[in-house]
XYZ file of C-alpha atoms in Angstrom:
598
model
C -3.938 -35.087 -40.888
C -0.165 -35.347 -40.789
C 1.434 -32.095 -39.098
C 4.417 -30.335 -40.027
C 5.939 -28.403 -37.154
C 8.248 -25.434 -37.802
C 9.725 -23.985 -34.861
C 8.479 -20.261 -34.874
C 9.625 -18.160 -31.902
C 7.091 -15.581 -30.696
C 8.168 -13.518 -27.494
C 6.044 -10.599 -26.728
C 8.265 -7.964 -25.201
C 7.615 -5.229 -22.568
C 10.031 -2.857 -20.295
C 8.851 -3.171 -16.739
C 5.429 -4.126 -17.098
C 3.871 -3.988 -13.691
C 0.374 -4.383 -12.101
C -0.743 -1.053 -12.228
C 0.247 0.881 -8.973
C -2.856 1.545 -6.542
C -5.172 -1.455 -7.931
C -6.339 -3.675 -5.226
C -4.111 -6.488 -4.672
C -6.152 -9.758 -5.271
C -3.687 -11.729 -3.316
C -4.833 -10.218 -0.145
C -8.149 -11.151 1.785
C -10.999 -11.280 -0.800
C -10.187 -9.232 -3.892
C -7.595 -7.184 -1.801
C -9.968 -6.050 1.026
C -10.351 -7.398 4.469
C -13.323 -6.838 6.859
C -13.363 -7.564 10.367
C -14.796 -11.335 11.111
C -15.628 -12.470 14.612
C -15.217 -9.021 16.115
C -16.606 -5.395 15.455
C -14.746 -2.429 16.147
C -12.907 0.608 14.965
C -9.484 0.841 13.683
C -7.783 4.039 14.133
C -4.001 2.609 13.923
C -1.893 0.342 12.244
C 1.320 -1.036 12.013
C 3.778 -3.551 10.215
C 5.964 -6.210 11.769
C 9.206 -6.893 10.148
C 7.913 -10.248 9.069
C 4.812 -8.336 7.204
C 2.201 -9.479 9.275
C -0.412 -6.243 10.163
C -1.087 -5.217 13.906
C -4.642 -3.064 14.169
C -5.103 -0.886 16.785
C -8.689 0.730 17.980
C -11.606 -0.259 19.941
C -13.605 -3.258 19.495
C -16.150 -6.060 21.219
C -17.090 -9.863 20.492
C -18.918 -12.297 22.305
C -17.057 -15.513 23.782
C -18.464 -17.910 25.812
C -21.847 -16.032 25.971
C -20.038 -13.036 27.497
C -19.881 -9.855 25.856
C -16.377 -8.573 25.820
C -15.578 -5.038 25.062
C -12.332 -2.857 25.322
C -9.264 -1.249 23.871
C -8.827 -3.334 20.338
C -5.619 -5.183 19.141
C -5.952 -7.396 16.139
C -3.234 -9.387 13.829
C -3.193 -10.432 10.331
C -1.126 -12.628 8.281
C 0.602 -11.185 4.898
C -2.375 -13.060 3.227
C -5.318 -11.115 5.181
C -6.198 -13.871 7.309
C -6.617 -13.091 11.301
C -3.108 -14.828 12.836
C -4.700 -17.195 15.197
C -1.485 -17.035 17.420
C -1.971 -13.421 18.476
C -4.207 -12.453 21.605
C -7.433 -14.037 21.404
C -7.528 -16.077 18.121
C -6.291 -13.090 16.264
C -7.970 -10.450 18.186
C -8.258 -9.280 21.644
C -10.031 -6.372 23.777
C -8.390 -5.206 26.865
C -9.989 -3.498 30.108
C -6.731 -2.122 31.625
C -6.706 -0.519 35.150
C -10.151 0.119 36.792
C -12.928 -1.392 34.729
C -15.434 1.099 36.196
C -13.642 3.994 34.370
C -14.207 4.438 30.669
C -12.064 2.401 28.392
C -9.728 4.001 26.200
C -9.648 3.836 22.464
C -6.193 2.918 20.909
C -5.621 5.910 18.386
C -1.968 5.510 17.559
C 0.835 2.819 18.050
C 4.473 2.511 17.616
C 6.300 -0.956 17.558
C 9.505 -1.256 19.893
C 12.676 -3.119 18.171
C 11.966 -6.186 20.721
C 8.101 -6.468 18.929
C 6.328 -5.088 21.833
C 3.546 -2.722 20.709
C 3.299 1.137 22.429
C -0.186 2.354 22.014
C -1.807 5.657 22.562
C -5.306 6.333 23.477
C -7.936 8.590 25.125
C -10.911 8.150 27.548
C -14.047 9.150 26.600
C -15.279 12.884 25.635
C -16.336 14.711 28.923
C -18.230 17.801 27.520
C -16.524 17.937 24.356
C -13.140 17.583 25.826
C -11.172 14.085 25.451
C -9.217 12.869 28.604
C -7.315 11.940 30.279
C -4.976 10.109 27.869
C -3.613 6.515 28.067
C -0.533 4.932 27.601
C -0.512 1.295 26.777
C 2.168 -1.488 26.312
C 1.510 -4.896 25.002
C 3.800 -8.004 24.404
C 4.551 -9.438 20.692
C 1.822 -12.298 21.289
C -1.050 -9.309 22.210
C -0.897 -9.757 25.697
C -0.807 -6.946 28.206
C 2.963 -6.077 29.350
C 2.525 -5.976 33.098
C 5.943 -4.681 33.472
C 4.798 -1.249 32.001
C 3.048 1.337 34.402
C 0.164 -0.651 36.215
C -0.890 -3.783 34.624
C 0.251 -2.574 31.027
C -1.380 0.864 31.642
C -0.258 4.546 32.273
C -3.053 7.071 32.471
C -1.814 10.532 31.592
C -3.274 12.981 33.891
C -0.334 15.356 33.932
C -2.641 18.238 35.344
C -4.805 15.882 37.228
C -7.604 17.161 34.793
C -8.707 15.768 30.930
C -5.512 16.044 29.479
C -5.735 14.818 26.160
C -2.960 13.112 23.795
C -3.077 13.043 19.591
C 0.036 11.438 18.611
C 3.089 9.584 19.737
C 6.736 8.581 18.460
C 9.678 6.807 19.506
C 13.248 7.856 20.058
C 16.301 5.636 19.507
C 16.611 4.816 23.071
C 13.292 3.676 23.296
C 12.242 6.893 25.211
C 8.344 7.440 24.310
C 7.198 10.922 22.868
C 3.669 12.142 23.499
C 2.114 15.383 22.186
C -1.036 16.688 23.297
C -3.142 19.503 25.114
C -3.469 19.894 28.844
C -6.718 20.612 30.033
C -6.726 20.994 33.864
C -10.513 21.670 33.742
C -13.082 22.183 31.298
C -12.487 25.930 31.286
C -8.826 25.274 30.607
C -8.012 26.789 26.889
C -5.830 23.685 26.314
C -2.109 24.492 26.190
C -0.019 22.444 24.025
C 2.362 19.972 25.562
C 5.152 17.232 24.546
C 5.866 14.766 27.218
C 8.544 12.244 27.327
C 8.673 8.814 29.024
C 11.147 6.156 29.882
C 11.083 2.665 28.110
C 9.654 1.778 31.523
C 6.626 3.957 31.886
C 8.011 6.392 33.897
C 8.268 10.310 33.457
C 11.539 11.245 31.958
C 12.413 14.248 34.198
C 15.505 14.868 32.141
C 13.366 16.257 29.143
C 12.262 19.591 29.151
C 10.820 20.733 32.441
C 10.862 17.530 34.537
C 9.530 15.558 31.624
C 7.469 17.992 30.018
C 7.688 20.712 27.300
C 5.001 23.495 27.008
C 4.572 24.939 23.885
C 3.638 28.598 23.867
C 2.930 30.836 21.085
C 1.517 34.132 20.498
C -1.599 32.942 18.625
C -3.821 29.916 19.642
C -2.425 26.516 18.242
C -3.875 22.926 18.189
C -0.629 20.579 17.996
C -1.731 17.025 17.221
C 1.275 15.413 15.227
C 4.697 14.462 15.721
C 7.169 12.524 13.649
C 11.128 11.686 14.631
C 13.858 12.649 12.309
C 16.785 10.345 11.429
C 18.956 12.349 14.047
C 16.494 11.803 16.603
C 14.782 15.130 16.654
C 11.445 15.920 17.577
C 9.347 17.308 14.884
C 5.535 18.429 15.946
C 2.796 20.225 14.048
C -0.549 21.349 13.744
C -2.738 24.401 13.066
C -1.835 27.964 14.113
C -3.918 31.306 14.191
C -7.258 32.404 15.536
C -8.179 33.835 11.987
C -9.743 31.718 9.350
C -8.110 30.145 7.145
C -5.165 30.039 9.779
C -2.095 28.468 9.261
C -0.161 25.167 9.274
C 2.914 24.934 11.577
C 5.995 22.647 12.620
C 8.072 23.094 15.585
C 11.431 21.073 16.127
C 12.741 20.035 19.633
C 16.170 18.280 20.764
C 15.550 14.876 22.227
C 16.100 16.695 25.550
C 13.131 18.679 25.238
C 14.742 22.079 24.336
C 13.386 23.738 21.248
C 15.727 23.802 18.122
C 15.653 27.359 17.538
C 17.749 27.191 14.036
C 14.528 25.574 12.548
C 12.271 28.129 10.277
C 11.993 31.370 12.206
C 13.120 31.278 15.789
C 12.285 27.651 15.514
C 8.538 28.059 14.122
C 7.570 26.761 10.638
C 4.838 28.281 9.158
C 2.714 27.447 5.846
C -0.152 29.616 4.757
C -2.765 28.790 2.075
C -4.334 31.606 0.339
C -6.529 29.131 -1.482
C -8.221 28.093 1.739
C -11.057 30.422 2.666
C -12.875 28.731 5.480
C -10.447 26.918 7.577
C -7.648 24.394 7.357
C -6.355 21.475 9.448
C -2.922 19.356 9.653
C -3.408 15.628 10.455
C -0.389 13.696 9.875
C 3.548 14.474 9.492
C 6.166 12.233 7.638
C 9.687 12.371 6.624
C 11.087 11.389 3.460
C 14.870 10.497 2.847
C 15.949 13.975 2.137
C 14.677 15.086 5.517
C 12.175 16.911 3.824
C 8.962 17.361 6.101
C 5.547 16.147 4.882
C 2.332 17.230 6.149
C -1.347 15.921 4.912
C -4.619 17.126 5.902
C -7.421 19.484 4.699
C -9.176 22.628 4.042
C -12.136 24.178 3.312
C -13.501 26.495 0.622
C -16.510 28.783 1.676
C -18.980 26.401 0.242
C -17.836 23.866 3.273
C -16.416 21.437 0.968
C -13.183 19.646 2.382
C -9.894 18.892 -0.018
C -7.228 16.963 0.277
C -3.914 19.055 1.349
C -0.482 17.730 1.254
C 2.326 20.105 1.861
C 6.275 19.960 2.207
C 8.632 21.871 4.364
C 12.731 21.610 3.192
C 14.625 19.994 6.348
C 15.456 23.724 7.474
C 11.908 24.656 8.001
C 10.730 26.731 5.069
C 7.843 25.829 2.437
C 9.417 23.832 -0.154
C 8.911 25.611 -3.666
C 10.334 22.639 -5.471
C 6.541 21.200 -4.235
C 4.303 22.965 -6.222
C 5.137 26.670 -6.373
C 3.948 27.421 -2.788
C 5.057 24.195 -1.010
C 1.633 22.764 -1.029
C -1.034 21.125 -3.227
C -4.889 20.037 -2.957
C -7.040 18.079 -4.697
C -10.589 18.186 -5.111
C -13.042 15.418 -5.542
C -15.835 15.980 -8.002
C -18.025 13.566 -5.842
C -17.473 15.745 -2.715
C -15.618 16.765 0.385
C -12.280 14.506 0.754
C -9.504 14.707 3.303
C -6.521 12.982 4.050
C -6.009 11.633 7.680
C -2.192 9.969 7.017
C 0.411 10.321 4.571
C 3.445 7.831 3.730
C 6.264 8.360 1.409
C 7.444 5.894 -0.947
C 11.167 4.951 -1.453
C 11.081 7.028 -4.717
C 9.696 10.083 -2.852
C 6.563 9.877 -4.280
C 3.683 10.827 -1.714
C 0.653 8.569 -0.303
C -2.195 10.581 0.939
C -5.373 8.686 2.286
C -8.298 9.253 3.999
C -11.888 9.580 3.152
C -14.372 10.943 0.042
C -18.230 11.108 0.412
C -19.839 9.510 -2.611
C -23.464 10.366 -2.437
C -24.893 9.282 1.022
C -21.778 7.201 1.737
C -18.064 7.447 1.954
C -15.203 5.548 0.732
C -11.437 4.978 1.603
C -9.479 7.456 -0.713
C -5.867 7.563 -1.725
C -4.046 9.981 -3.710
C -0.544 9.623 -4.919
C 1.703 12.914 -5.964
C 5.031 12.808 -7.544
C 7.897 14.551 -5.794
C 6.953 18.016 -7.496
C 3.464 17.904 -5.952
C 1.802 16.993 -9.178
C -0.802 13.904 -8.922
C 0.622 10.997 -10.445
C -1.549 9.716 -13.063
C 0.194 6.430 -13.661
C -1.481 5.629 -9.662
C -5.071 3.861 -9.759
C -7.408 6.300 -11.984
C -5.659 9.096 -12.758
C -3.845 9.523 -9.413
C -6.657 8.329 -7.303
C -8.134 5.033 -5.783
C -11.307 5.067 -3.992
C -12.532 1.492 -2.082
C -15.714 1.195 -0.857
C -16.729 -1.678 2.179
C -20.057 -0.887 3.751
C -20.676 2.718 4.591
C -18.991 5.384 5.663
C -15.550 4.142 4.999
C -12.370 6.004 6.659
C -8.914 5.134 5.960
C -6.905 6.379 8.996
C -3.441 4.743 8.322
C -1.356 3.933 5.912
C 1.809 1.601 5.831
C 4.250 0.140 2.857
C 5.272 -3.180 2.719
C 8.709 -3.883 1.546
C 7.802 -4.823 -1.813
C 6.091 -1.429 -2.460
C 2.587 -2.885 -1.952
C 0.409 -0.495 0.258
C -1.828 -1.124 3.276
C -4.756 0.963 4.171
C -6.603 0.401 7.430
C -9.483 2.142 8.850
C -13.348 1.756 9.650
C -16.574 1.078 8.273
C -19.732 2.528 10.145
C -23.209 0.803 9.020
C -26.010 2.228 11.239
C -24.858 1.289 14.521
C -22.164 -1.263 13.923
C -18.775 -0.577 13.280
C -16.213 -2.816 11.183
C -12.304 -2.822 10.799
C -11.657 -2.530 7.043
C -7.911 -3.342 5.744
C -7.057 -2.886 1.938
C -3.909 -3.570 -0.132
C -3.193 -2.123 -3.212
C -0.499 -2.949 -5.759
C 2.771 -0.792 -5.713
C 5.468 -0.054 -8.442
C 7.609 -3.191 -7.258
C 4.627 -5.445 -7.918
C 6.029 -6.511 -11.060
C 4.384 -9.384 -13.343
C 7.024 -9.491 -16.007
C 10.650 -8.398 -16.041
C 12.132 -6.636 -19.340
C 12.776 -8.751 -22.044
C 13.728 -7.143 -25.674
C 12.460 -7.875 -29.072
C 13.610 -11.184 -30.055
C 16.022 -10.942 -33.596
C 15.244 -13.899 -34.825
C 15.115 -17.870 -34.230
C 17.858 -19.989 -34.420
C 17.514 -22.591 -37.298
C 17.409 -26.278 -36.754
C 17.125 -25.749 -32.858
C 14.698 -24.506 -30.689
C 16.159 -21.293 -29.800
C 15.916 -17.847 -28.463
C 17.834 -14.433 -28.561
C 17.041 -11.561 -26.083
C 19.001 -8.160 -25.015
C 20.759 -7.673 -22.202
C 19.302 -5.874 -19.340
C 21.700 -4.373 -16.527
C 19.085 -4.763 -13.621
C 19.251 -8.629 -14.373
C 21.421 -10.946 -12.211
C 20.690 -14.082 -13.979
C 18.534 -15.691 -16.557
C 17.096 -19.553 -16.099
C 15.582 -20.891 -19.332
C 12.315 -22.747 -18.554
C 10.058 -25.457 -20.781
C 7.169 -26.934 -20.914
C 5.100 -29.379 -22.922
C 1.895 -27.508 -22.165
C 2.445 -23.714 -21.792
C 1.650 -24.300 -18.133
C 3.639 -26.367 -16.262
C 7.722 -25.451 -16.698
C 10.905 -27.063 -15.553
C 14.136 -25.119 -15.765
C 16.687 -26.558 -18.577
C 19.671 -24.153 -18.218
C 20.755 -21.133 -16.096
C 22.837 -18.281 -17.843
C 24.674 -15.615 -15.519
C 24.476 -12.182 -16.763
C 27.325 -10.144 -18.302
C 27.918 -7.148 -20.235
C 26.637 -8.713 -23.567
C 24.480 -6.793 -26.094
C 22.197 -9.827 -26.563
C 21.870 -13.526 -25.305
C 21.054 -16.702 -27.194
C 20.340 -20.163 -26.232
C 19.534 -23.464 -28.094
C 17.734 -26.283 -26.778
C 19.683 -29.160 -27.623
C 17.169 -31.802 -26.780
C 13.618 -30.410 -27.355
C 10.610 -32.480 -26.421
C 8.403 -34.060 -29.223
C 5.605 -32.410 -30.367
C 4.585 -28.645 -28.849
C 7.495 -26.788 -26.741
C 6.889 -23.792 -24.599
C 9.715 -21.820 -23.457
C 10.366 -18.914 -21.237
C 12.707 -16.852 -19.084
C 12.936 -16.920 -15.350
C 14.454 -13.509 -14.343
C 16.227 -12.419 -11.146
C 17.092 -9.144 -10.506
C 20.041 -7.690 -8.931
C 17.745 -6.806 -6.019
C 16.719 -10.490 -6.021
C 13.179 -10.214 -7.358
C 12.032 -13.084 -9.596
C 9.754 -12.699 -12.289
C 9.184 -14.337 -15.795
C 8.997 -13.249 -19.237
C 5.967 -14.310 -21.747
C 5.785 -17.640 -23.320
C 7.531 -19.006 -26.454
C 5.170 -20.922 -28.546
C 5.492 -23.624 -31.179
C 3.232 -22.901 -34.258
C 2.015 -24.711 -36.779
C 2.833 -23.630 -40.201
C -0.245 -25.040 -42.137
C -2.628 -23.322 -39.570
C -3.051 -19.249 -40.109
C -4.351 -16.782 -37.921
C -5.693 -13.090 -39.089
C -5.535 -10.317 -38.221
C -3.007 -10.231 -35.557
C -3.114 -8.103 -33.479
C -7.108 -8.601 -33.508
C -9.621 -6.915 -32.204
C -13.239 -8.434 -32.093
C -12.636 -11.600 -34.292
C -9.877 -13.830 -34.956
C -10.090 -15.787 -38.468
C -8.383 -19.091 -38.614
C -7.516 -20.657 -41.572
C -6.352 -24.463 -42.401
C -8.208 -26.391 -39.826
C -9.095 -29.941 -40.622
C -12.784 -30.753 -41.294
C -12.508 -33.001 -38.471
C -13.730 -32.235 -34.930
C -11.278 -29.489 -33.594
C -11.589 -28.177 -30.199
C -10.386 -24.250 -30.234
C -9.428 -22.861 -26.759
C -8.082 -19.402 -25.861
C -5.559 -19.555 -23.018
C -3.949 -16.691 -21.233
C -0.354 -16.622 -20.152
C -1.568 -17.855 -16.518
C -2.817 -21.095 -17.843
C -6.391 -19.702 -17.459
C -8.972 -20.757 -20.189
C -10.817 -17.753 -21.366
C -12.773 -18.801 -24.459
C -13.536 -22.516 -25.923
C -15.543 -23.853 -28.722
C -15.513 -26.946 -30.875
C -15.552 -26.609 -34.657
C -15.808 -29.119 -37.852
C -14.546 -26.939 -40.634
C -11.602 -25.780 -42.286
C -12.068 -22.301 -41.303
C -13.583 -20.602 -38.556
C -14.158 -16.814 -37.194
C -13.692 -16.872 -33.527
C -15.418 -14.407 -31.594
C -12.779 -12.570 -29.096
C -14.652 -9.210 -28.553
C -15.103 -10.595 -24.853
C -11.383 -10.632 -24.062
C -9.348 -8.052 -22.335
C -6.575 -6.622 -24.222
C -3.299 -8.806 -23.940
C -1.453 -11.404 -25.068
C -3.006 -14.967 -25.535
C -2.497 -18.336 -26.985
C -4.794 -20.089 -29.386
C -4.582 -24.051 -28.506
C -5.992 -26.159 -31.537
C -6.431 -29.756 -30.557
C -7.628 -32.451 -33.160
C -7.613 -36.168 -32.887
C -3.970 -36.522 -33.792
C -2.028 -33.107 -32.853
C -2.370 -30.112 -30.420
C -1.160 -27.003 -32.168
C -0.511 -23.391 -30.181
C -0.706 -20.064 -31.899
C 0.106 -16.772 -30.190
C -2.073 -13.698 -30.826
C -2.532 -10.191 -29.591
C -5.960 -8.920 -28.742
C -6.323 -5.092 -28.845
């Protein structure tokens, strides 16, 4: 059969087509998830290095040369989710710092110094229901203990000489370390809240507060357990306040010398009540957005004992932000059961991520929910704003980090019978673009292989790329963006046979993406309907043996069959909705048609 080729331009267009924010990133680990190998443990903290590597902190164990090692845990993962073998002991390490006869502290919070060293905060074992004492540790960038800090890398925080517990830490701009917690001289001590400050060398900063310590005294019982540092180097601490259920959520602000900032809230105290909560409330984390508004995450209970994820926001002056919901807070009930937020993170667009745990039947999962800046659940994220991720058993996410490309890292733990695992998940964010905006093609340019597309002020330059098979592309022209309403390009020397074209775009922020593919179609072969739902009718085939292949725009073959008739009805019901190429191969020719599966 002699085939007559007529150039027909088909460019499917989309505006800012992204991978769905909140879906697992298949390029990370196994289908977006990593479960600890070569060691067991719990992960209460995580950090992102500037190079994108992920540091995990907690407690763990593994065998090495028939010796069982157990201690504080550090592990580091590469950006693809594999253990970084250049860190610690083949990617992970457990540490017994100080006296090995004492209980080993579990790392619960971490901070990254500008020089790459890692500050870690932990508590020793629980005694009679009370944590303590706490420990500060510092590790070198390679995962080894920093012996220049404290005693062989460890400071034991026995401020009162008793069971003092610490719950969070932050770093001031000059490298000083701020720790918040409770003082317990003995088991009968009622738990006085404190802020302690240490120098970069690990010594008590005697110029801070009262010789290194600021004790928080309030008129009602309080549990201060979170800290965040503002852009102007002030200290925000927060927790629960009040003896009557449901209590309040409070924040206090301190200068970096340990004195209270009484201009914050009412005489230094910011307070938020929760009339919807009838059986208790908790604050678990604090984050500060680019407008200096203070976001809190945690939970509150209803009388039925069911926990709900709670997110609140305060103005930078210390008052409930009525632009965030109407009362300054919002909460989300999960149909499956209880849920709570262990951590909050704020995206560059001021959307808020709250992550933690939800129970589903007899097990639990990582959960992450996204709120718009006004407090409404963002239905474009995950499934109606929520994404749950199951690993093994009782899965809890304790920390969240946002990569520079917008992808989201959750780290936590699975508990299966008596075994614990470190879990990491990575999700697509808003910046995970699959294509950049290419507008509707106006016409094809006669007598040339040519295309036309609209101007987009987000694009710095366009590169026209050509392929002989729709998969392997080479660049043939570069066009710098100008303030035109549209652009055209005609290929002066097209390949013989089929030609495929696409645009490689570079945004003003340096993000590189590709448009869909332009296909050369055969005028003698017709497909209908287009778009199609379940069946694609093909006419104009030769009566000879013809192979039909359905290929997606990544080059993956989705369907394939051989026919020996001039017409054929191809069953496409199994395809997902999207754009595809129908590749028609006979003895003499290869013809490609584009179609849309609804």
